[in-house]
Amino acid sequence: MMTNSNLLKSRIKQLLQFVALLWVIQSFQSLFGFSFHQWGVYPQQFDGLTGVIFSPLIHGSWNHLANNTLPLILLGSALAYGYPKVYWRVILVIWLFAGMGVWFFGRPSFHFGASGVAYGLFYFIFFAGIFRRDKRSIALMLISAFLYGSMLLGVLPWDAQVSFESHLFG
């Protein structure tokens, strides 16, 4: 049986491996001039459903990926530390709910990137702190709000090139 410390280390290692995979995918796109954008979520099109699974793995640019990397690592680590028993369930629900929300309600365009997952992590930690009211949850909420409080407004449409729908449903 794993101790809490070993479980946390294991989860953070998995998280870093996931982020490394995102960088490998982006590198492949850049090196070979290939685009996986068509594997993003395309709302209300049957073919666009594949994006529910694949869209968090695809990014539009290096800047897009860089903007998602640190929030995924820090918020994912906070989730692993504060809520180890529900870690995988939370990630799975966020991943699927964000994708399906975009598929049902998004603008007609390809939506991709892991920001929906990052936003979902932030909001889970934020609301868990409000509802649970234990010291650990409140501390994680305050740290997350200090680092990523701007995510509270990121669910609003402010740039036509950014999928606020992914942020909102994350």
CSV table of C-alpha atoms in Angstrom, one decimal:
chain,number,residue,atom,x,y,z
A,1,MET,CA,0.0,0.0,0.0
A,2,MET,CA,1.3,3.5,-0.9
A,3,THR,CA,1.8,6.1,1.7
A,4,ASN,CA,0.3,9.5,1.1
A,5,SER,CA,3.8,10.9,0.3
A,6,ASN,CA,4.5,8.2,-2.3
A,7,LEU,CA,1.0,8.6,-3.7
A,8,LEU,CA,1.6,12.4,-4.1
A,9,LYS,CA,4.9,11.8,-5.8
A,10,SER,CA,3.4,9.2,-8.1
A,11,ARG,CA,0.5,11.6,-9.1
A,12,ILE,CA,2.9,14.5,-9.7
A,13,LYS,CA,5.2,12.2,-11.8
A,14,GLN,CA,2.1,11.2,-13.9
A,15,LEU,CA,1.1,14.9,-14.2
A,16,LEU,CA,4.6,15.8,-15.4
A,17,GLN,CA,4.5,12.9,-17.9
A,18,PHE,CA,1.1,14.1,-19.2
A,19,VAL,CA,2.5,17.7,-19.7
A,20,ALA,CA,5.6,16.2,-21.4
A,21,LEU,CA,3.3,14.4,-23.8
A,22,LEU,CA,1.6,17.7,-24.6
A,23,TRP,CA,5.0,19.1,-25.5
A,24,VAL,CA,5.9,16.1,-27.6
A,25,ILE,CA,2.6,16.4,-29.6
A,26,GLN,CA,3.2,20.1,-30.1
A,27,SER,CA,6.8,19.3,-31.2
A,28,PHE,CA,5.5,16.8,-33.7
A,29,GLN,CA,3.1,19.4,-35.1
A,30,SER,CA,5.9,22.0,-35.4
A,31,LEU,CA,8.7,19.7,-36.7
A,32,PHE,CA,6.6,18.0,-39.4
A,33,GLY,CA,4.3,20.9,-40.3
A,34,PHE,CA,1.3,18.8,-39.3
A,35,SER,CA,-1.8,20.0,-37.6
A,36,PHE,CA,-4.0,17.9,-35.3
A,37,HIS,CA,-6.5,20.8,-35.0
A,38,GLN,CA,-9.2,18.8,-36.8
A,39,TRP,CA,-9.2,16.5,-33.8
A,40,GLY,CA,-10.5,19.3,-31.6
A,41,VAL,CA,-14.1,19.5,-30.5
A,42,TYR,CA,-16.3,20.7,-33.3
A,43,PRO,CA,-19.7,21.6,-31.8
A,44,GLN,CA,-22.8,19.8,-32.8
A,45,GLN,CA,-21.1,17.7,-35.5
A,46,PHE,CA,-20.9,13.9,-35.0
A,47,ASP,CA,-17.3,13.9,-36.2
A,48,GLY,CA,-16.5,16.7,-33.7
A,49,LEU,CA,-17.2,14.3,-30.8
A,50,THR,CA,-13.7,12.8,-31.1
A,51,GLY,CA,-12.4,16.1,-29.8
A,52,VAL,CA,-14.0,15.4,-26.4
A,53,ILE,CA,-11.2,12.9,-25.9
A,54,PHE,CA,-8.4,14.4,-28.0
A,55,SER,CA,-8.8,18.2,-27.7
A,56,PRO,CA,-6.9,18.7,-24.4
A,57,LEU,CA,-3.9,17.1,-26.1
A,58,ILE,CA,-3.8,19.6,-29.0
A,59,HIS,CA,-2.6,23.2,-28.8
A,60,GLY,CA,-2.7,25.9,-31.4
A,61,SER,CA,0.8,27.3,-30.8
A,62,TRP,CA,3.8,27.1,-28.4
A,63,ASN,CA,2.4,30.1,-26.6
A,64,HIS,CA,-0.9,28.4,-26.1
A,65,LEU,CA,0.8,25.3,-24.7
A,66,ALA,CA,3.1,27.4,-22.5
A,67,ASN,CA,0.1,29.2,-21.1
A,68,ASN,CA,-1.5,25.9,-20.1
A,69,THR,CA,1.6,24.1,-18.8
A,70,LEU,CA,2.2,25.8,-15.4
A,71,PRO,CA,-1.5,25.9,-14.4
A,72,LEU,CA,-1.8,22.2,-15.2
A,73,ILE,CA,1.2,21.3,-13.1
A,74,LEU,CA,0.4,23.6,-10.2
A,75,LEU,CA,-3.3,23.1,-10.0
A,76,GLY,CA,-2.9,19.3,-10.8
A,77,SER,CA,-0.4,19.1,-7.9
A,78,ALA,CA,-2.8,20.9,-5.6
A,79,LEU,CA,-5.5,18.5,-6.5
A,80,ALA,CA,-3.2,15.5,-5.9
A,81,TYR,CA,-2.2,17.0,-2.5
A,82,GLY,CA,-5.6,18.1,-1.3
A,83,TYR,CA,-7.9,15.5,-2.8
A,84,PRO,CA,-5.9,12.3,-3.4
A,85,LYS,CA,-9.0,9.9,-3.2
A,86,VAL,CA,-10.9,11.7,-5.9
A,87,TYR,CA,-8.0,12.8,-8.1
A,88,TRP,CA,-8.7,10.6,-11.1
A,89,ARG,CA,-12.5,11.0,-10.9
A,90,VAL,CA,-12.2,14.8,-10.8
A,91,ILE,CA,-9.9,14.9,-13.8
A,92,LEU,CA,-12.1,12.5,-15.8
A,93,VAL,CA,-15.2,14.4,-15.1
A,94,ILE,CA,-13.6,17.8,-15.9
A,95,TRP,CA,-12.1,16.4,-19.1
A,96,LEU,CA,-15.4,14.9,-20.3
A,97,PHE,CA,-17.7,17.7,-19.1
A,98,ALA,CA,-15.6,20.4,-20.6
A,99,GLY,CA,-15.5,18.6,-24.0
A,100,MET,CA,-19.2,17.7,-24.0
A,101,GLY,CA,-20.2,21.3,-22.9
A,102,VAL,CA,-18.2,22.7,-25.8
A,103,TRP,CA,-19.7,20.1,-28.2
A,104,PHE,CA,-23.3,21.0,-27.1
A,105,PHE,CA,-23.0,24.8,-26.8
A,106,GLY,CA,-19.8,26.0,-28.5
A,107,ARG,CA,-19.4,28.3,-31.5
A,108,PRO,CA,-19.0,26.5,-34.8
A,109,SER,CA,-15.2,26.2,-34.8
A,110,PHE,CA,-12.6,23.7,-33.7
A,111,HIS,CA,-11.9,24.0,-30.0
A,112,PHE,CA,-8.7,22.6,-28.6
A,113,GLY,CA,-6.2,22.9,-25.8
A,114,ALA,CA,-6.0,21.9,-22.1
A,115,SER,CA,-7.3,25.1,-20.7
A,116,GLY,CA,-10.7,23.6,-20.1
A,117,VAL,CA,-9.0,21.0,-17.8
A,118,ALA,CA,-6.9,23.8,-16.1
A,119,TYR,CA,-10.0,25.9,-15.5
A,120,GLY,CA,-11.9,22.8,-14.2
A,121,LEU,CA,-9.0,22.1,-11.7
A,122,PHE,CA,-9.0,25.7,-10.6
A,123,TYR,CA,-12.8,25.8,-10.0
A,124,PHE,CA,-12.8,22.4,-8.3
A,125,ILE,CA,-10.1,23.6,-5.8
A,126,PHE,CA,-11.9,27.0,-5.4
A,127,PHE,CA,-15.3,25.6,-4.6
A,128,ALA,CA,-14.0,22.7,-2.6
A,129,GLY,CA,-12.4,25.3,-0.3
A,130,ILE,CA,-15.7,27.2,0.0
A,131,PHE,CA,-17.8,24.1,0.7
A,132,ARG,CA,-15.4,21.9,2.7
A,133,ARG,CA,-14.1,24.7,4.9
A,134,ASP,CA,-11.2,22.6,6.3
A,135,LYS,CA,-7.8,24.2,6.7
A,136,ARG,CA,-6.2,22.3,3.8
A,137,SER,CA,-9.0,23.1,1.4
A,138,ILE,CA,-9.1,26.8,2.3
A,139,ALA,CA,-5.3,27.0,2.0
A,140,LEU,CA,-5.3,25.4,-1.4
A,141,MET,CA,-8.2,27.6,-2.5
A,142,LEU,CA,-6.4,30.8,-1.4
A,143,ILE,CA,-3.1,29.8,-3.0
A,144,SER,CA,-4.9,28.9,-6.3
A,145,ALA,CA,-6.9,32.1,-6.2
A,146,PHE,CA,-3.7,34.1,-5.6
A,147,LEU,CA,-1.9,32.4,-8.5
A,148,TYR,CA,-4.8,32.1,-10.9
A,149,GLY,CA,-7.6,34.4,-9.7
A,150,SER,CA,-7.9,35.8,-13.2
A,151,MET,CA,-9.5,32.5,-14.2
A,152,LEU,CA,-12.6,33.8,-12.5
A,153,LEU,CA,-13.0,36.1,-15.4
A,154,GLY,CA,-11.6,33.8,-18.1
A,155,VAL,CA,-15.0,32.2,-18.6
A,156,LEU,CA,-16.2,35.4,-20.3
A,157,PRO,CA,-15.9,36.0,-24.0
A,158,TRP,CA,-13.2,38.5,-24.5
A,159,ASP,CA,-11.3,37.3,-27.5
A,160,ALA,CA,-12.8,35.6,-30.5
A,161,GLN,CA,-9.7,33.5,-31.0
A,162,VAL,CA,-10.0,32.0,-27.5
A,163,SER,CA,-12.5,29.3,-26.6
A,164,PHE,CA,-14.1,30.8,-23.6
A,165,GLU,CA,-16.5,27.8,-23.9
A,166,SER,CA,-13.8,25.5,-22.9
A,167,HIS,CA,-13.0,27.7,-19.9
A,168,LEU,CA,-16.6,28.0,-19.0
A,169,PHE,CA,-17.4,24.2,-19.1
A,170,GLY,CA,-14.1,23.3,-17.5
